[in-house]
PDB file of C-alpha atoms in Angstrom:
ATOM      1  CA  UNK V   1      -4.300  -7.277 184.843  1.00  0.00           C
ATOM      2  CA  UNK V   2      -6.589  -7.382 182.107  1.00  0.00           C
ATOM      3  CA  UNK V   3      -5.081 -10.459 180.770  1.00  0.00           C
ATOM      4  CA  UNK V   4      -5.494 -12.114 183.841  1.00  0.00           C
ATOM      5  CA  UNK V   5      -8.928 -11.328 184.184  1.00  0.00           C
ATOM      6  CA  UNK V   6      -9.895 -12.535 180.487  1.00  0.00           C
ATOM      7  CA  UNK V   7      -8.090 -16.021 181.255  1.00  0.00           C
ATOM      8  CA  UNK V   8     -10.054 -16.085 184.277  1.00  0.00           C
ATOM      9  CA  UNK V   9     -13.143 -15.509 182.629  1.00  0.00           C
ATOM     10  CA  UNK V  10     -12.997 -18.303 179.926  1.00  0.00           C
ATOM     11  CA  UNK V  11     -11.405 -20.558 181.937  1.00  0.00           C
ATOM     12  CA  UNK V  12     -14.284 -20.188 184.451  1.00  0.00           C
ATOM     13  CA  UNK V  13     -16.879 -20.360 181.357  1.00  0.00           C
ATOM     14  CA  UNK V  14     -15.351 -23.250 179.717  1.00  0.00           C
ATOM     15  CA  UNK V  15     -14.646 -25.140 183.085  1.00  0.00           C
ATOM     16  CA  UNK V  16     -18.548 -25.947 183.301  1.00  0.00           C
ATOM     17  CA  UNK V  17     -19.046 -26.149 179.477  1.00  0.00           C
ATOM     18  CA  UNK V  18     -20.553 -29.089 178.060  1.00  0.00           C
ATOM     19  CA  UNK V  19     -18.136 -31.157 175.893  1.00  0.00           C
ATOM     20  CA  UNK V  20     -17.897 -34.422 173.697  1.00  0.00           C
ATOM     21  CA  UNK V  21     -16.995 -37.309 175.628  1.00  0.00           C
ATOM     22  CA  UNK V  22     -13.818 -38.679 174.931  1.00  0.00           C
ATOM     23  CA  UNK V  23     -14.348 -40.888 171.877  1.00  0.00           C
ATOM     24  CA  UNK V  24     -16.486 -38.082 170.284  1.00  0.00           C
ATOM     25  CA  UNK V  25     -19.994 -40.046 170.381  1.00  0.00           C
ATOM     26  CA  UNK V  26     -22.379 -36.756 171.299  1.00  0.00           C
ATOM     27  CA  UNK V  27     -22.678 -33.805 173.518  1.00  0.00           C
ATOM     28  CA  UNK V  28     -22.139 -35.087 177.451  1.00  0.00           C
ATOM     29  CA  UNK V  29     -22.650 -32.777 180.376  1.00  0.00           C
ATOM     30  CA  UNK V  30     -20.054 -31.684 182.510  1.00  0.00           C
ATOM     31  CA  UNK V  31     -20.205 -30.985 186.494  1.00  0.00           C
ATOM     32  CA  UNK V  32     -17.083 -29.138 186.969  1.00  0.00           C
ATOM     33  CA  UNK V  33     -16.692 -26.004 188.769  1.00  0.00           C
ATOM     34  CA  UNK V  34     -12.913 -24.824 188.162  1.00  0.00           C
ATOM     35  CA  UNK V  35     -11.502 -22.149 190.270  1.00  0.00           C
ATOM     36  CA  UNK V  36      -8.835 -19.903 189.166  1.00  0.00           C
ATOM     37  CA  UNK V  37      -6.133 -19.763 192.029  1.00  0.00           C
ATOM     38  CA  UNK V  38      -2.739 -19.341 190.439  1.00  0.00           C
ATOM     39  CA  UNK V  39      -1.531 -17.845 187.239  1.00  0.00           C
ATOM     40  CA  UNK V  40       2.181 -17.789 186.206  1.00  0.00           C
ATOM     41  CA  UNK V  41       3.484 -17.327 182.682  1.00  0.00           C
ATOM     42  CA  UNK V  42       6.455 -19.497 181.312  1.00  0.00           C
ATOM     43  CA  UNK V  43       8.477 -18.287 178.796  1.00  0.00           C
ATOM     44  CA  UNK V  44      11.019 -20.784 177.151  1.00  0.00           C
ATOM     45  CA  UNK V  45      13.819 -18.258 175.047  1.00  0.00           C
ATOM     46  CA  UNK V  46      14.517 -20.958 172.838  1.00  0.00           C
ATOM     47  CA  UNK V  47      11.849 -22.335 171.813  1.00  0.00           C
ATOM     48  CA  UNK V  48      10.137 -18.917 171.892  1.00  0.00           C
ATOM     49  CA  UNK V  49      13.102 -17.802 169.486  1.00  0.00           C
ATOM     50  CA  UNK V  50      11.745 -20.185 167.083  1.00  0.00           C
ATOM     51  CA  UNK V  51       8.630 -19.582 167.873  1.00  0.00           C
ATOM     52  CA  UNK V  52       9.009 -16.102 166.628  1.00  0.00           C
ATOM     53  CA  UNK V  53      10.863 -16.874 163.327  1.00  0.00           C
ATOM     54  CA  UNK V  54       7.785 -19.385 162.313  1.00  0.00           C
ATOM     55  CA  UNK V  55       5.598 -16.814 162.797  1.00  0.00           C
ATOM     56  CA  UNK V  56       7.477 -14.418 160.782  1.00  0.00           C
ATOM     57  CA  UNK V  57       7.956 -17.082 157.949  1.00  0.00           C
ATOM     58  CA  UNK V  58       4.103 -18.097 157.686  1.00  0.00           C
ATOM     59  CA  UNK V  59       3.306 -14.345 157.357  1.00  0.00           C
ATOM     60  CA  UNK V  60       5.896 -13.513 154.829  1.00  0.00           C
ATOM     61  CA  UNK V  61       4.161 -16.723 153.069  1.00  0.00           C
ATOM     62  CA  UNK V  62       0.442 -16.091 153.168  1.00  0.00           C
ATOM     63  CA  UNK V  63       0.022 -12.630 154.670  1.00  0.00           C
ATOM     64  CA  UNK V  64      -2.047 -11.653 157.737  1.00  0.00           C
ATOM     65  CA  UNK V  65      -5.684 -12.754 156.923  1.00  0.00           C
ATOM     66  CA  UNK V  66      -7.417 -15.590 157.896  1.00  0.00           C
ATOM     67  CA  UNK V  67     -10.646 -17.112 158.081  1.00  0.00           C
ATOM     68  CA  UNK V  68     -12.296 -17.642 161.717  1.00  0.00           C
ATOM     69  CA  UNK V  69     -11.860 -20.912 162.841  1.00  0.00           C
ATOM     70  CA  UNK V  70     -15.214 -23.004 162.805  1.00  0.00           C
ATOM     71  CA  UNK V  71     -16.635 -24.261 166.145  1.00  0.00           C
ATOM     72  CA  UNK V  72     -14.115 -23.036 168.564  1.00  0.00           C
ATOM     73  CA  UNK V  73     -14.237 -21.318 171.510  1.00  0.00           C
ATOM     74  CA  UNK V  74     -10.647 -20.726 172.087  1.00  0.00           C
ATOM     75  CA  UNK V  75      -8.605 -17.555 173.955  1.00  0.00           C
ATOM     76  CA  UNK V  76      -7.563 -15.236 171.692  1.00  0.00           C
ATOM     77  CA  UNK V  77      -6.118 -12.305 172.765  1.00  0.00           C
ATOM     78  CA  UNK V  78      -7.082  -8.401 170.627  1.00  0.00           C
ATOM     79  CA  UNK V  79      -3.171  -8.131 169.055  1.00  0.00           C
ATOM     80  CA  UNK V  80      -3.454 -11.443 167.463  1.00  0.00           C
ATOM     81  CA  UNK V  81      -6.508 -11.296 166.280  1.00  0.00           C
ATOM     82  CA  UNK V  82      -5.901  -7.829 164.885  1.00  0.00           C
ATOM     83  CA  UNK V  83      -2.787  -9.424 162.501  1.00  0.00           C
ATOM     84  CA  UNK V  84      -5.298 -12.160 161.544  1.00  0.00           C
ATOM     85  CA  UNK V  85      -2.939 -14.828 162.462  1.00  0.00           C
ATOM     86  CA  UNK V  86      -5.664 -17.128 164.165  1.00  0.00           C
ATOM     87  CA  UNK V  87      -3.099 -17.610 167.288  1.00  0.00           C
ATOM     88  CA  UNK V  88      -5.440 -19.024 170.402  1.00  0.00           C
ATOM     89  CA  UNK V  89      -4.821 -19.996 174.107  1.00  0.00           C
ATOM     90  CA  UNK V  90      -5.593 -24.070 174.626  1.00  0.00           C
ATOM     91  CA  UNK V  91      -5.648 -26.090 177.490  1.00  0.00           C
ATOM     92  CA  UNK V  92      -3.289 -28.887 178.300  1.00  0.00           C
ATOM     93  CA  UNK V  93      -4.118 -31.135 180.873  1.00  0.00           C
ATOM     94  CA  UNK V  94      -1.115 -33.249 182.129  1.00  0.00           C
ATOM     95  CA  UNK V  95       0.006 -35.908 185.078  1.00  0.00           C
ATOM     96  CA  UNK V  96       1.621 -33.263 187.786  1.00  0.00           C
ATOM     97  CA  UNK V  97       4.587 -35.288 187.075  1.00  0.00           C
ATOM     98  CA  UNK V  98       5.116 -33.984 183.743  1.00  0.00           C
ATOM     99  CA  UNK V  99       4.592 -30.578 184.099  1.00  0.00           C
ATOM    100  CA  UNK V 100       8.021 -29.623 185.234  1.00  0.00           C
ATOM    101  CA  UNK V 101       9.681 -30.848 181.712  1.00  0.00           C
ATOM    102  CA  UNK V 102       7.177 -29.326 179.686  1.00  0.00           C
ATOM    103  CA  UNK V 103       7.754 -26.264 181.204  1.00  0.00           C
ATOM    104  CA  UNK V 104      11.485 -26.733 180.674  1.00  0.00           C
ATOM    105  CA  UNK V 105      11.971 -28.377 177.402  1.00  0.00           C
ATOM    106  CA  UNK V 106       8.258 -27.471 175.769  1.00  0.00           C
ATOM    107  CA  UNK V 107       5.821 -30.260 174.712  1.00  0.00           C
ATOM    108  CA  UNK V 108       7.273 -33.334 173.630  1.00  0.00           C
ATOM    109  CA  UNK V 109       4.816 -35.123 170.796  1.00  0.00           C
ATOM    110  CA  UNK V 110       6.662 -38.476 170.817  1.00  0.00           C
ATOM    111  CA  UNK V 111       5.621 -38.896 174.621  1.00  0.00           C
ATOM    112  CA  UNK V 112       2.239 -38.525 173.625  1.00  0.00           C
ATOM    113  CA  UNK V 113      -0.206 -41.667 174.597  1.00  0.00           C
ATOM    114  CA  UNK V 114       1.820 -43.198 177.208  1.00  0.00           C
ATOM    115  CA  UNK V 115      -1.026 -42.401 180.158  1.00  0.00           C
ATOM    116  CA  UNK V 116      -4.186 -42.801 177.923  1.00  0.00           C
ATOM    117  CA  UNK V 117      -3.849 -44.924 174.836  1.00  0.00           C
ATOM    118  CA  UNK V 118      -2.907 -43.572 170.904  1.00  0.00           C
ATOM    119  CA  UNK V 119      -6.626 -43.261 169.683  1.00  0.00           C
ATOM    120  CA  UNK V 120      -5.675 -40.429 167.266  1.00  0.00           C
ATOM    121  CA  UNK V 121      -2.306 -41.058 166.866  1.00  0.00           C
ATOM    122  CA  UNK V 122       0.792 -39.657 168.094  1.00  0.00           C
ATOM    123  CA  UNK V 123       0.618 -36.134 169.039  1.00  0.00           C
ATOM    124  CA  UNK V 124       0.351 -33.325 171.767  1.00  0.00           C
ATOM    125  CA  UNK V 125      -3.142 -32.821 172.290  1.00  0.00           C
ATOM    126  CA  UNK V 126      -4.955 -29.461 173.718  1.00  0.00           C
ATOM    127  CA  UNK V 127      -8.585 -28.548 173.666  1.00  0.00           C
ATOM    128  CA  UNK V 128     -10.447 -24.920 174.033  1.00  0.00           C
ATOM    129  CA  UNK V 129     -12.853 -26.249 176.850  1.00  0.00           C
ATOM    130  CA  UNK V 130     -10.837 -26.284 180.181  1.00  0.00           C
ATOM    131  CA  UNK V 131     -13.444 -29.172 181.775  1.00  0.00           C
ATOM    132  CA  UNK V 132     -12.427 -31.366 178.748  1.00  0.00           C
ATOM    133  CA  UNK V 133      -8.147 -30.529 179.770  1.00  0.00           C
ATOM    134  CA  UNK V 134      -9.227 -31.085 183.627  1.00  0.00           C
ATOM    135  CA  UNK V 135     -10.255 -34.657 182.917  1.00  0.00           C
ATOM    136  CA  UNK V 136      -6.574 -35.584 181.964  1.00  0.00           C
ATOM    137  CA  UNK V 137      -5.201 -33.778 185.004  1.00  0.00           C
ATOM    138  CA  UNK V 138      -4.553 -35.959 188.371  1.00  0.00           C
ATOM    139  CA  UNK V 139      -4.833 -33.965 191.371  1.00  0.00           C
ATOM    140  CA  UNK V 140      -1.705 -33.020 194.235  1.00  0.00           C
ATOM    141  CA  UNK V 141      -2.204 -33.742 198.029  1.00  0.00           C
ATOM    142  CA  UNK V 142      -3.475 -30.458 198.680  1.00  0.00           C
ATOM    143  CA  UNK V 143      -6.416 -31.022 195.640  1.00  0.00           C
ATOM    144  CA  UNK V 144      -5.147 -28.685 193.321  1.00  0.00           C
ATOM    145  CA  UNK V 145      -4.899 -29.408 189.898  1.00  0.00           C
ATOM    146  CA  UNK V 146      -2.843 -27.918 187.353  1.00  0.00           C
ATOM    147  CA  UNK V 147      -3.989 -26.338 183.451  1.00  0.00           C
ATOM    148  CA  UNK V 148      -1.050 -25.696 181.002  1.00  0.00           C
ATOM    149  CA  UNK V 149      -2.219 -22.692 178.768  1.00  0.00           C
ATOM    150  CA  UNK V 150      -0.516 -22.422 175.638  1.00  0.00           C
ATOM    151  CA  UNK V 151      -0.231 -20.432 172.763  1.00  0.00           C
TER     152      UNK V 151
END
């Protein structure tokens, strides 16, 4: 499908992208070459439920226009950028043993830190560059790693 093929794409530009090192000190360059195997979209009901009535809400508040966002080279996808909402597509890069409850209960922000230290605080953390995700992703016995994308 087309929106497989434009996930493919970025994640495939991104996946050799350079990116800040983890404390932010500078530009580093990355030699990652990430390879697309397996796409399957998640849908939670509930917490897409209340997904939808935030959404609703925000644009009742301020209406549909928005400013680009500065310095990011995030997924978005035509329909939202056509309401202006400045929705993107990040990258979450998890232990594989922590992927199953995300994708049952959605991201969990007071879990945050427990694998790599609370240097910006508590928090569920996502990035647009899928080499700078990768990094936080161990791999399974077969060498596969695994990318949440998430709206």
């Amino acid at each position: 499908s087309s929106e497989y093929r434009t996930l493919w794409e970025h994640l495939v530009r991104t996946g050799a992208a350079p990116s800040r090192d983890r404390f932010g000190s500078g530009p580093r360059s990355v030699q990652k070459v990430l390879e697309l195997t397996h796409v399957e979209r998640v849908l939670l009901p509930d917490l897409e439920g209340g997904y939808r009535v935030g959404r609703k809400a925000l644009l009742e508040l301020r209406g549909a226009g928005c400013s680009a966002i500065p310095d990011c080279d995030a997924l978005q996808l035509l329909c939202d950028q056509q309401l202006g909402l400045n929705e993107v597509f990040l990258y979450h890069g998890c232990r594989a043993a922590n992927i199953s409850g995300i994708l049952a209960q959605g991201f969990d922000a007071t879990r945050s830190g427990e694998r790599n230290g609370r240097f910006f605080g508590r928090g569920t953390y996502f990035t647009d560059v899928a080499a700078k995700a990768d990094s936080y992703v161990d791999a399974a016995a077969d060498g596969s790693r695994c990318l949440i994308v998430a709206q």
